[in-house]
Coordinates of C-alpha atoms (C1' of nucleotides) in Angstrom, one line a residue:
Chain A
M103 CA 0.0 0.0 0.0
A104 CA 1.3 3.4 -0.9
T105 CA 2.7 5.8 1.6
T106 CA 3.3 9.5 1.5
D107 CA 6.8 9.4 3.0
E108 CA 9.5 6.9 2.2
S109 CA 10.7 6.7 5.8
I110 CA 7.2 6.0 7.2
V111 CA 5.4 3.0 5.6
L112 CA 1.9 1.9 6.6
Q113 CA 0.5 -1.3 5.2
C114 CA -3.0 -2.7 5.6
G115 CA -3.4 -6.4 5.9
D116 CA -2.5 -9.5 8.0
C117 CA 1.0 -9.0 9.3
T118 CA 2.1 -12.6 9.1
T119 CA 1.5 -12.4 5.4
L120 CA 2.9 -8.9 4.9
L121 CA 6.0 -9.8 6.9
R122 CA 7.0 -12.4 4.2
D123 CA 7.9 -9.5 1.9
V124 CA 10.2 -7.8 4.4
E125 CA 13.9 -8.4 4.0
S126 CA 15.6 -10.7 6.6
D127 CA 17.8 -9.0 9.3
S128 CA 16.6 -5.5 8.4
V129 CA 14.7 -4.3 11.5
D130 CA 16.4 -2.6 14.4
L131 CA 13.4 -2.7 16.8
C132 CA 10.1 -4.4 16.8
I133 CA 7.7 -2.9 19.4
T134 CA 4.2 -4.1 19.4
S135 CA 1.1 -4.7 21.4
P136 CA -0.7 -7.6 19.7
P137 CA -4.4 -8.1 20.5
F138 CA -4.5 -9.8 24.0
A139 CA -6.4 -13.1 24.3
D140 CA -10.1 -12.6 24.0
A141 CA -9.7 -8.8 23.8
R142 CA -10.8 -6.3 21.2
K143 CA -13.4 -8.8 19.9
S144 CA -15.3 -6.2 18.0
S145 CA -12.4 -5.2 15.9
Y146 CA -10.1 -8.2 15.8
G147 CA -12.3 -11.2 16.6
G148 CA -10.7 -12.1 19.8
V149 CA -8.2 -15.0 20.0
P150 CA -9.2 -17.6 22.7
P151 CA -6.6 -17.9 25.4
D152 CA -6.1 -21.6 24.8
Q153 CA -5.3 -21.0 21.1
Y154 CA -3.2 -17.9 21.6
V155 CA 0.3 -19.5 21.3
N156 CA -0.6 -21.3 18.1
W157 CA -2.1 -18.2 16.7
F158 CA 1.1 -16.2 17.6
L159 CA 3.9 -18.5 16.4
P160 CA 3.7 -18.0 12.6
M161 CA 3.9 -14.3 13.1
S162 CA 6.7 -14.4 15.6
R163 CA 8.8 -16.6 13.3
E164 CA 8.6 -13.8 10.7
V165 CA 9.4 -11.1 13.3
F166 CA 12.6 -13.0 14.4
R167 CA 13.5 -13.5 10.8
V168 CA 13.3 -9.8 9.8
L169 CA 15.0 -8.6 13.0
K170 CA 18.6 -7.7 12.8
P171 CA 21.0 -9.9 14.8
T172 CA 21.6 -6.9 17.0
G173 CA 17.9 -6.0 17.1
T174 CA 15.3 -6.1 19.9
W175 CA 11.7 -7.1 20.2
I176 CA 9.5 -5.5 22.8
L177 CA 6.2 -7.3 23.3
N178 CA 3.4 -5.9 25.4
L179 CA 1.0 -8.6 26.9
K180 CA -1.1 -9.2 30.0
E181 CA -2.6 -12.3 31.5
K182 CA -6.3 -12.5 31.4
V183 CA -8.5 -13.9 34.2
V184 CA -10.3 -17.1 33.1
N185 CA -12.5 -18.9 35.6
G186 CA -11.1 -17.1 38.6
E187 CA -7.4 -17.5 37.9
R188 CA -4.8 -15.9 35.7
H189 CA -4.5 -17.8 32.4
T190 CA -1.0 -19.1 31.5
Y191 CA -1.0 -18.0 27.8
V192 CA 1.6 -15.4 28.4
I193 CA 4.1 -17.7 30.1
D194 CA 3.3 -20.4 27.6
L195 CA 4.2 -17.9 24.9
I196 CA 7.5 -17.0 26.6
K197 CA 8.5 -20.7 26.6
A198 CA 7.4 -21.1 22.9
L199 CA 9.3 -18.0 21.8
R200 CA 12.4 -19.3 23.4
E201 CA 12.0 -22.6 21.6
Q202 CA 11.7 -20.5 18.4
G203 CA 15.2 -19.2 19.1
G204 CA 14.4 -16.0 20.9
I205 CA 16.4 -14.9 23.9
F206 CA 14.2 -13.8 26.8
T207 CA 16.4 -10.9 27.9
E208 CA 14.1 -9.0 30.3
D209 CA 10.6 -8.6 31.6
Y210 CA 9.9 -4.8 32.0
V211 CA 6.8 -3.9 33.9
W212 CA 4.5 -1.2 32.8
V213 CA 2.6 0.2 35.8
K214 CA -0.6 2.0 35.0
P215 CA -1.5 4.3 37.9
N216 CA -4.9 5.1 36.3
S217 CA -5.8 1.5 35.5
T218 CA -9.4 0.5 34.8
P219 CA -11.4 0.7 38.0
G220 CA -13.0 -2.3 39.5
K221 CA -13.0 -4.5 42.6
W222 CA -14.2 -8.0 42.9
P223 CA -14.7 -10.5 45.7
N224 CA -11.4 -12.1 44.9
R225 CA -9.1 -9.5 43.4
F226 CA -8.3 -5.8 43.0
R227 CA -7.9 -3.9 39.8
D228 CA -5.2 -4.8 37.4
A229 CA -2.6 -2.0 37.3
W230 CA 0.4 -3.6 35.4
E231 CA 1.3 -5.2 32.1
H232 CA 4.3 -7.1 30.7
L233 CA 6.8 -5.5 28.3
L234 CA 8.8 -8.6 27.3
Q235 CA 12.2 -8.1 25.7
F236 CA 13.4 -10.7 23.2
N237 CA 16.6 -10.7 21.3
K238 CA 18.3 -12.9 18.6
Q239 CA 21.8 -12.6 20.2
R240 CA 23.1 -11.9 23.7
H241 CA 24.8 -8.8 22.3
F242 CA 22.4 -6.3 21.0
A243 CA 22.3 -2.6 20.4
M244 CA 21.3 -0.6 23.5
Y245 CA 21.8 3.2 24.1
Q246 CA 21.3 3.6 27.8
D247 CA 22.4 7.2 28.0
A248 CA 19.4 8.2 25.8
V249 CA 16.8 7.4 28.5
M250 CA 18.4 8.9 31.6
Q251 CA 16.1 10.9 33.8
P252 CA 16.5 13.2 36.8
R253 CA 17.0 11.7 40.1
A254 CA 14.0 11.9 42.4
E255 CA 14.1 14.1 45.4
N256 CA 15.3 12.7 48.7
T257 CA 13.0 9.7 48.9
A258 CA 14.0 8.5 52.3
K259 CA 13.2 11.8 53.9
R260 CA 9.7 11.9 52.4
V261 CA 8.9 8.4 53.3
R262 CA 9.6 9.1 57.0
H263 CA 7.0 11.8 57.1
L264 CA 4.3 9.9 55.3
S265 CA 1.5 7.9 57.0
E266 CA 1.3 4.2 56.5
N267 CA -1.3 4.5 53.8
D268 CA 0.4 7.3 52.0
C269 CA 3.4 5.2 51.5
R270 CA 1.4 2.7 49.5
R271 CA 0.1 5.6 47.5
M272 CA 3.6 7.0 46.6
K273 CA 3.2 6.0 43.1
S274 CA 4.4 9.3 41.7
A275 CA 6.9 10.4 44.3
T276 CA 9.7 8.0 44.5
G277 CA 12.7 6.5 42.9
S278 CA 13.9 6.4 39.4
T279 CA 11.5 4.1 37.8
F280 CA 10.8 5.7 34.4
G281 CA 7.8 8.0 34.1
K282 CA 7.8 9.6 37.5
N283 CA 7.7 13.3 38.0
N284 CA 9.9 14.7 35.3
S285 CA 8.9 18.3 35.7
H286 CA 12.2 19.8 36.6
W287 CA 14.9 18.4 34.3
V288 CA 17.2 21.4 34.3
G289 CA 20.2 21.2 36.6
R290 CA 19.2 17.9 38.0
E291 CA 21.5 14.9 38.4
M292 CA 20.6 12.3 35.9
V293 CA 20.3 8.6 36.7
Y294 CA 19.5 5.5 34.7
P295 CA 15.9 4.1 35.0
S296 CA 15.0 0.7 36.2
N297 CA 12.9 -2.1 34.6
V298 CA 9.7 -0.6 35.9
L299 CA 7.9 2.1 33.8
T300 CA 5.2 4.1 35.5
L301 CA 3.0 5.7 32.9
A302 CA -0.7 6.7 32.8
T303 CA -2.8 5.3 30.0
E304 CA -4.3 7.7 27.4
T305 CA -7.6 9.0 28.5
K306 CA -8.2 11.1 25.4
N307 CA -10.4 9.3 22.9
R308 CA -8.2 8.3 20.0
G309 CA -10.7 6.0 18.4
H310 CA -8.9 2.9 19.5
S311 CA -9.4 1.0 22.7
A312 CA -5.7 0.3 23.5
V313 CA -3.5 3.2 22.9
F314 CA 0.1 3.4 24.2
P315 CA 1.0 6.6 26.0
E316 CA 3.6 8.1 23.6
R317 CA 6.3 8.1 26.2
L318 CA 6.2 4.3 26.4
P319 CA 7.4 3.6 22.8
E320 CA 9.5 6.7 23.0
F321 CA 11.5 5.0 25.9
F322 CA 12.2 1.9 23.9
V323 CA 12.8 3.7 20.6
K324 CA 15.5 5.9 22.2
L325 CA 16.9 2.9 24.1
F326 CA 17.3 0.5 21.2
T327 CA 17.6 2.6 18.1
L328 CA 19.5 5.5 16.5
P329 CA 18.1 8.1 14.1
G330 CA 17.6 6.5 10.7
D331 CA 17.1 3.0 12.2
L332 CA 14.1 1.0 11.2
V333 CA 11.2 0.3 13.7
L334 CA 8.5 -2.3 13.1
D335 CA 5.0 -2.5 14.6
P336 CA 3.1 -5.4 13.1
F337 CA -0.1 -4.5 15.0
C338 CA 0.2 -0.7 14.8
G339 CA -3.4 0.2 15.5
S340 CA -3.8 4.0 15.6
G341 CA -0.1 4.5 15.0
T342 CA 1.3 5.7 18.2
V343 CA 4.7 4.0 17.5
G344 CA 4.7 5.7 14.1
C345 CA 4.1 9.1 15.6
V346 CA 7.0 8.7 17.9
C347 CA 9.3 7.5 15.1
K348 CA 8.4 10.4 12.9
R349 CA 9.1 12.8 15.7
L350 CA 12.4 11.1 16.6
G351 CA 13.7 10.6 13.0
R352 CA 13.4 6.8 12.9
R353 CA 12.1 4.9 9.9
F354 CA 8.9 3.1 10.6
L355 CA 7.0 0.1 9.1
G356 CA 3.5 -0.3 10.5
M357 CA 1.0 -3.1 9.7
E358 CA -2.6 -3.1 10.6
I359 CA -5.5 -5.4 9.5
V360 CA -8.4 -3.0 10.1
P361 CA -8.5 -0.4 7.3
G362 CA -10.1 2.2 9.5
Y363 CA -7.2 2.1 11.9
V364 CA -4.7 2.4 9.0
E365 CA -6.4 5.6 8.0
L366 CA -6.5 6.9 11.5
A367 CA -2.8 6.2 11.9
R368 CA -2.0 8.0 8.6
E369 CA -3.9 11.0 9.8
R370 CA -2.2 11.1 13.2
I371 CA 1.3 10.5 11.9
F372 CA 1.2 13.0 9.0
S373 CA -1.0 15.7 10.5
S374 CA 1.5 16.4 13.2
S375 CA 4.2 17.6 10.8
Chain B
M271 CA 11.5 -26.6 69.4
A272 CA 10.3 -24.7 72.4
T273 CA 8.8 -21.2 72.1
T274 CA 8.2 -18.5 74.6
D275 CA 4.6 -17.7 73.4
E276 CA 2.1 -20.3 72.4
S277 CA 0.8 -18.1 69.6
I278 CA 4.2 -17.5 68.0
V279 CA 6.1 -20.7 67.2
L280 CA 9.6 -20.8 65.7
Q281 CA 11.1 -24.0 64.5
C282 CA 14.6 -24.7 63.4
G283 CA 15.0 -27.2 60.6
D284 CA 14.2 -28.1 57.0
C285 CA 10.6 -26.9 56.4
T286 CA 9.6 -29.9 54.1
T287 CA 10.4 -32.2 57.1
L288 CA 8.9 -29.9 59.7
L289 CA 5.7 -29.4 57.7
R290 CA 4.9 -33.1 58.0
D291 CA 4.0 -32.6 61.6
V292 CA 1.6 -29.8 60.9
E293 CA -2.1 -30.6 60.8
S294 CA -3.9 -30.6 57.4
D295 CA -6.2 -27.7 56.6
S296 CA -5.0 -25.6 59.5
V297 CA -3.2 -22.6 58.0
D298 CA -5.1 -19.4 57.0
L299 CA -2.2 -17.7 55.2
C300 CA 1.2 -18.9 54.0
I301 CA 3.4 -16.0 53.1
T302 CA 7.0 -16.7 52.2
S303 CA 10.0 -15.6 50.3
P304 CA 11.9 -18.8 49.6
P305 CA 15.6 -18.7 48.6
F306 CA 15.6 -17.6 45.0
A307 CA 17.5 -19.9 42.7
D308 CA 21.3 -19.9 43.3
A309 CA 20.8 -17.6 46.3
R310 CA 21.6 -18.2 50.0
K311 CA 24.3 -20.7 49.0
S312 CA 25.7 -21.1 52.5
S313 CA 22.4 -22.2 54.1
Y314 CA 20.5 -23.9 51.3
G315 CA 23.4 -24.9 49.1
G316 CA 22.2 -22.6 46.4
V317 CA 19.6 -24.4 44.3
P318 CA 20.6 -24.3 40.7
P319 CA 17.9 -22.7 38.5
D320 CA 17.4 -25.8 36.4
Q321 CA 16.7 -27.9 39.5
Y322 CA 14.6 -25.3 41.3
V323 CA 11.1 -26.7 40.5
N324 CA 12.1 -30.2 41.6
W325 CA 13.5 -28.8 44.8
F326 CA 10.4 -26.9 45.4
L327 CA 7.6 -29.4 44.8
P328 CA 8.0 -31.6 48.0
M329 CA 7.7 -28.5 50.1
S330 CA 4.8 -27.0 48.2
R331 CA 2.9 -30.2 48.4
E332 CA 3.0 -29.9 52.2
V333 CA 2.1 -26.2 52.1
F334 CA -1.0 -27.0 50.1
R335 CA -1.9 -29.8 52.5
V336 CA -1.7 -27.7 55.6
L337 CA -3.5 -24.7 54.0
K338 CA -7.1 -24.4 54.9
P339 CA -9.5 -24.8 51.9
T340 CA -10.2 -21.1 52.2
G341 CA -6.6 -20.2 52.8
T342 CA -4.2 -18.3 50.6
W343 CA -0.5 -18.7 49.7
I344 CA 1.5 -15.6 48.8
L345 CA 4.8 -16.6 47.2
N346 CA 7.6 -14.0 46.6
L347 CA 9.8 -14.9 43.7
K348 CA 11.9 -13.2 41.0
E349 CA 13.4 -14.5 37.8
K350 CA 17.2 -14.6 38.0
V351 CA 19.4 -13.6 35.1
V352 CA 21.3 -16.7 33.8
N353 CA 23.6 -16.4 30.8
G354 CA 22.1 -13.1 29.7
E355 CA 18.5 -14.0 29.9
R356 CA 15.8 -14.3 32.5
H357 CA 15.5 -17.9 33.6
T358 CA 12.2 -19.6 33.3
Y359 CA 12.1 -21.3 36.7
V360 CA 9.4 -18.9 38.0
I361 CA 7.0 -19.6 35.1
D362 CA 7.9 -23.3 35.2
L363 CA 7.0 -23.3 38.9
I364 CA 3.7 -21.6 38.3
K365 CA 2.8 -24.4 35.8
A366 CA 4.0 -27.1 38.3
L367 CA 2.1 -25.6 41.2
R368 CA -1.1 -25.6 39.1
E369 CA -0.5 -29.2 38.3
Q370 CA -0.2 -29.8 42.0
G371 CA -3.7 -28.5 42.4
G372 CA -3.0 -24.9 43.2
I373 CA -5.2 -22.2 41.7
F374 CA -3.1 -19.3 40.3
T375 CA -5.4 -16.5 41.4
E376 CA -3.3 -13.5 40.9
D377 CA 0.2 -12.1 40.2
Y378 CA 0.7 -9.1 42.4
V379 CA 3.8 -7.0 41.6
W380 CA 6.1 -5.5 44.3
V381 CA 7.8 -2.4 43.0
K382 CA 10.9 -1.4 44.9
P383 CA 11.5 2.2 44.1
N384 CA 14.7 2.4 46.0
S385 CA 16.4 -0.7 44.7
T386 CA 20.1 -0.7 44.5
P387 CA 21.4 1.6 41.8
G388 CA 23.3 0.0 39.0
K389 CA 23.2 -0.9 35.4
W390 CA 24.7 -3.4 33.1
P391 CA 25.5 -3.3 29.4
N392 CA 22.3 -5.1 28.5
R393 CA 19.8 -4.2 31.3
F394 CA 18.9 -1.8 34.0
R395 CA 18.5 -2.5 37.7
D396 CA 15.7 -4.8 38.7
A397 CA 13.0 -2.9 40.6
W398 CA 10.2 -5.4 40.9
E399 CA 9.4 -8.9 42.1
H400 CA 6.5 -11.3 41.9
L401 CA 4.0 -11.9 44.7
L402 CA 2.2 -15.0 43.4
Q403 CA -1.2 -15.8 44.9
F404 CA -2.2 -19.4 45.0
N405 CA -5.4 -20.9 46.5
K406 CA -6.9 -24.3 47.0
Q407 CA -10.4 -23.1 46.1
R408 CA -11.9 -20.4 44.0
H409 CA -13.7 -19.1 47.1
F410 CA -11.2 -18.0 49.8
A411 CA -11.2 -15.7 52.7
M412 CA -10.4 -12.0 51.7
Y413 CA -11.0 -8.9 53.8
Q414 CA -10.6 -6.2 51.3
D415 CA -11.8 -3.3 53.6
A416 CA -8.8 -3.9 55.8
V417 CA -6.3 -2.6 53.2
M418 CA -8.1 0.4 51.9
Q419 CA -6.1 3.5 51.3
P420 CA -6.8 7.3 51.1
R421 CA -8.2 8.4 47.8
A422 CA -6.0 10.4 45.5
E423 CA -6.2 14.1 46.3
N424 CA -7.3 15.0 42.8
T425 CA -10.3 12.7 43.0
A426 CA -11.2 13.6 46.6
K427 CA -11.4 17.2 45.6
R428 CA -13.7 16.8 42.6
V429 CA -16.1 14.5 44.4
R430 CA -17.1 17.5 46.5
H431 CA -18.5 19.2 43.5
L432 CA -20.2 16.7 41.3
S433 CA -21.6 17.7 38.0
E434 CA -24.5 16.2 36.2
N435 CA -22.3 14.1 34.0
D436 CA -20.7 12.5 37.0
C437 CA -23.9 10.6 37.6
R438 CA -24.3 9.0 34.2
R439 CA -22.0 7.5 31.6
M440 CA -21.9 7.8 27.9
K441 CA -20.8 4.8 25.8
S442 CA -17.3 5.1 24.6
A443 CA -16.5 5.2 20.9
T444 CA -14.7 1.9 21.1
G445 CA -17.6 0.0 22.6
S446 CA -16.3 -0.4 26.2
T447 CA -19.2 -0.5 28.6
F448 CA -17.9 0.7 31.8
G449 CA -20.6 2.2 34.0
K450 CA -19.8 4.8 36.5
N451 CA -21.9 6.7 39.0
N452 CA -19.7 9.1 40.8
S453 CA -22.4 10.1 43.2
H454 CA -21.6 6.8 45.0
W455 CA -18.2 8.4 45.7
V456 CA -19.5 11.1 48.0
G457 CA -18.4 10.7 51.5
R458 CA -16.0 7.9 50.7
E459 CA -12.5 8.8 51.9
M460 CA -10.8 5.5 51.2
V461 CA -10.4 3.5 48.1
Y462 CA -9.3 -0.1 47.3
P463 CA -5.7 -0.7 46.2
S464 CA -4.6 -2.3 43.0
N465 CA -2.4 -5.4 42.3
V466 CA 0.8 -3.2 42.3
L467 CA 2.4 -2.6 45.7
T468 CA 5.0 0.2 45.7
L469 CA 7.1 -0.3 48.8
A470 CA 10.7 0.8 49.5
T471 CA 13.0 -1.9 50.8
E472 CA 14.2 -1.4 54.3
T473 CA 17.9 -0.6 54.0
K474 CA 19.4 -0.6 57.5
N475 CA 18.5 -3.2 60.0
R476 CA 20.1 -4.8 63.0
G477 CA 22.5 -7.5 61.7
H478 CA 20.2 -9.0 59.1
S479 CA 19.2 -8.3 55.5
A480 CA 15.5 -7.9 55.6
V481 CA 13.7 -9.7 52.8
F482 CA 10.5 -7.8 53.2
P483 CA 9.7 -4.3 54.4
E484 CA 7.2 -4.9 57.2
R485 CA 4.4 -3.2 55.3
L486 CA 4.4 -6.0 52.6
P487 CA 3.5 -9.0 54.8
E488 CA 1.3 -6.6 56.8
F489 CA -0.8 -5.9 53.6
F490 CA -1.4 -9.6 53.0
V491 CA -1.9 -10.5 56.6
K492 CA -4.6 -7.9 56.9
L493 CA -6.1 -8.9 53.5
F494 CA -6.3 -12.6 54.1
T495 CA -6.6 -13.2 57.8
L496 CA -8.5 -12.1 60.9
P497 CA -7.0 -11.7 64.4
G498 CA -6.3 -15.1 65.9
D499 CA -5.8 -16.8 62.5
L500 CA -2.7 -18.8 61.8
V501 CA 0.0 -17.5 59.5
L502 CA 2.9 -19.8 58.2
D503 CA 6.3 -18.8 56.8
P504 CA 8.3 -21.9 56.0
F505 CA 11.4 -19.8 55.2
C506 CA 11.1 -17.2 57.9
G507 CA 14.7 -15.9 58.0
S508 CA 15.0 -13.1 60.4
G509 CA 11.3 -13.2 61.2
T510 CA 9.7 -10.2 59.6
V511 CA 6.4 -12.0 59.0
G512 CA 6.4 -13.1 62.7
C513 CA 6.9 -9.5 63.9
V514 CA 3.9 -8.4 61.9
C515 CA 1.8 -11.3 63.2
K516 CA 2.7 -10.5 66.8
R517 CA 1.8 -6.8 66.3
L518 CA -1.5 -7.6 64.6
G519 CA -2.6 -10.5 66.9
R520 CA -2.3 -13.3 64.5
R521 CA -0.8 -16.7 65.4
F522 CA 2.5 -17.5 63.6
L523 CA 4.4 -20.6 62.7
G524 CA 7.9 -19.9 61.4
M525 CA 10.4 -22.3 60.1
E526 CA 14.1 -21.6 59.3
I527 CA 17.0 -23.9 58.7
V528 CA 19.8 -21.6 60.0
P529 CA 20.0 -21.6 63.8
G530 CA 21.4 -18.1 63.9
Y531 CA 18.4 -16.7 62.0
V532 CA 16.0 -18.5 64.3
E533 CA 17.7 -16.8 67.3
L534 CA 17.6 -13.5 65.5
A535 CA 13.9 -13.9 64.7
R536 CA 13.2 -14.8 68.3
E537 CA 14.9 -11.6 69.5
R538 CA 13.2 -9.4 67.0
I539 CA 9.8 -10.8 67.6
F540 CA 9.9 -10.9 71.4
S541 CA 12.0 -7.8 72.1
S542 CA 9.4 -5.5 70.6
S543 CA 6.7 -6.5 73.2
Chain C
dA138 C1' 0.2 33.1 33.4
dG139 C1' -1.2 30.1 36.7
dC140 C1' -4.5 28.1 39.3
dT141 C1' -9.0 25.5 39.9
dC142 C1' -12.6 22.9 38.2
dT143 C1' -15.0 19.9 34.6
dT144 C1' -15.1 16.1 31.6
dA145 C1' -14.2 11.8 29.3
dT146 C1' -12.8 7.1 29.4
dG147 C1' -9.8 2.9 29.8
dA148 C1' -6.9 -4.8 26.8
dA149 C1' -12.1 -5.7 33.4
dT150 C1' -14.4 -9.3 36.2
dC151 C1' -18.0 -11.7 38.7
dA152 C1' -22.7 -13.0 40.0
dT153 C1' -27.0 -13.6 38.3
dT154 C1' -30.5 -14.6 35.0
dG155 C1' -32.3 -16.8 31.0
dA156 C1' -32.0 -20.0 27.0
Chain D
dG213 C1' -26.2 -28.8 33.0
dT214 C1' -23.7 -25.7 30.1
dC215 C1' -23.3 -21.4 27.8
dA216 C1' -24.3 -16.6 26.8
dA217 C1' -26.0 -12.1 27.9
dT218 C1' -26.7 -8.5 31.4
dG219 C1' -26.0 -5.6 35.4
dA220 C1' -23.1 -4.0 39.2
dT221 C1' -18.9 -2.7 40.7
dT222 C1' -14.8 0.5 40.6
dC223 C1' -10.3 5.3 40.1
dA224 C1' -6.9 8.1 38.4
dT225 C1' -5.5 11.0 34.9
dA226 C1' -4.8 14.6 31.2
dA227 C1' -6.8 18.0 28.6
dG228 C1' -9.4 21.8 28.3
dA229 C1' -12.4 25.4 30.1
dG230 C1' -13.0 29.0 33.4
dC231 C1' -11.5 32.6 36.6

DNA sequence: AGCTCTTATGAATCATTGA
DNA sequence: GTCAATGATTCATAAGAGC
């Protein structure tokens, strides 16, 4: 499908099929949030949890093929509750991707302070998701200095003056997990983040039910690519990763099966320039 | 082994053996942080990651046996990095515990905002751990009101001035059907927590490395037990869970293989009274 | 400009009811 | 019985409007 900018390519169709036409060892970073099991039924049909791994593997084989040896894949997933317990499709998939040759380098956690409300007799609301990092080699490209952030104010001092309950509520006050109060960058000592990203979900209606906050792909694009590098999102939805790549000067290849979302992504990516 | 208080019992020895003398269906909550793979080499010999599940299963069988049908097991674990990737012994163990009859109800995340600074060529510092919840039945004891926390300031403020729209809810463009009626919020000062616990680790303690900050077992002891209930920690170390139980009026059974830790736990638990 | 207030909305889950 | 549809439950956040 045609594009209006050679460095940003959007394709409409099934990504497993479309990926067959992508050159091997050409992608620096794949970052994607595939439809979770049983989710987004109205637009994607909803893959049953028990069939999720088998549904996933033909696609992942292509992703590993097109990824550069030094490239990275960041995969956003979350366990669904089925019959009162967390389903194992995510951990089954981790095992399967390792058998496909992937190296399970890290499990970043995305903490969502404004997660969907809800309380049930047996559980509280779900405020975190996986960001699984897979690689083809143990040595991969990583630019850690690009994601440094200011050190938080003296945490220990604050903790001492907080009540018991306030301490559990300190989500935005402490430490150097990524996404905390970054309001005063100037003149602050910079530190490396951790493997916990605390970022609120988008609350503005973007016409898509599962939109990344831009700072999430931005973190990984800066961490794993340089300007001019190629970023792939095989389930690009409304194009958040593409927007970030355009802004940061990375090339982007996005695939999406729902025509309406492709149009939405095109508008979002090219209207901002 | 003798104790100085009938409601707090400390035993020195291998927990798999000691557990055989514990009555079936008698424990309301088991909360424990077993030695992670390859850790605590001096006392446990450092279980190699590949043998971790086999090492674990005789003990877990006993834990499930002694747990009440309505009881809960909270298990603190973290994937260790082996040869550049996260080892799968945690997810292998989840699968194995389910095969043993356990119900994998929830995966709480403990975020440690002040974890040790540091970074490596291929990863940042590790700032989170699993708190796996297993049950014997789908219906178990849970006292959610005991762990409520103050509402966020922002929300508390706006509840004082509700608009018309706060009392109804329009359907979202993407078809989600969340209902909300903010008028129910009026007069409510406390809200329920999520499945993410943000708690700083306790850095300086008297001659021991504390596994848990006290607030962590406190959260689960309040959530899953009533005063007088029995709490078990088969790897009780320096006795943090016991201290919490003493303070909150729960009975406690702690097991620890290193005599020095048993003594330390005894001092900590009984000196505070 | 800067503060306060208003508004929309999100990868949800469980118990109950009806077919 | 088994399965599907419906109703009840629940917060925090960013953007924008208003002062």
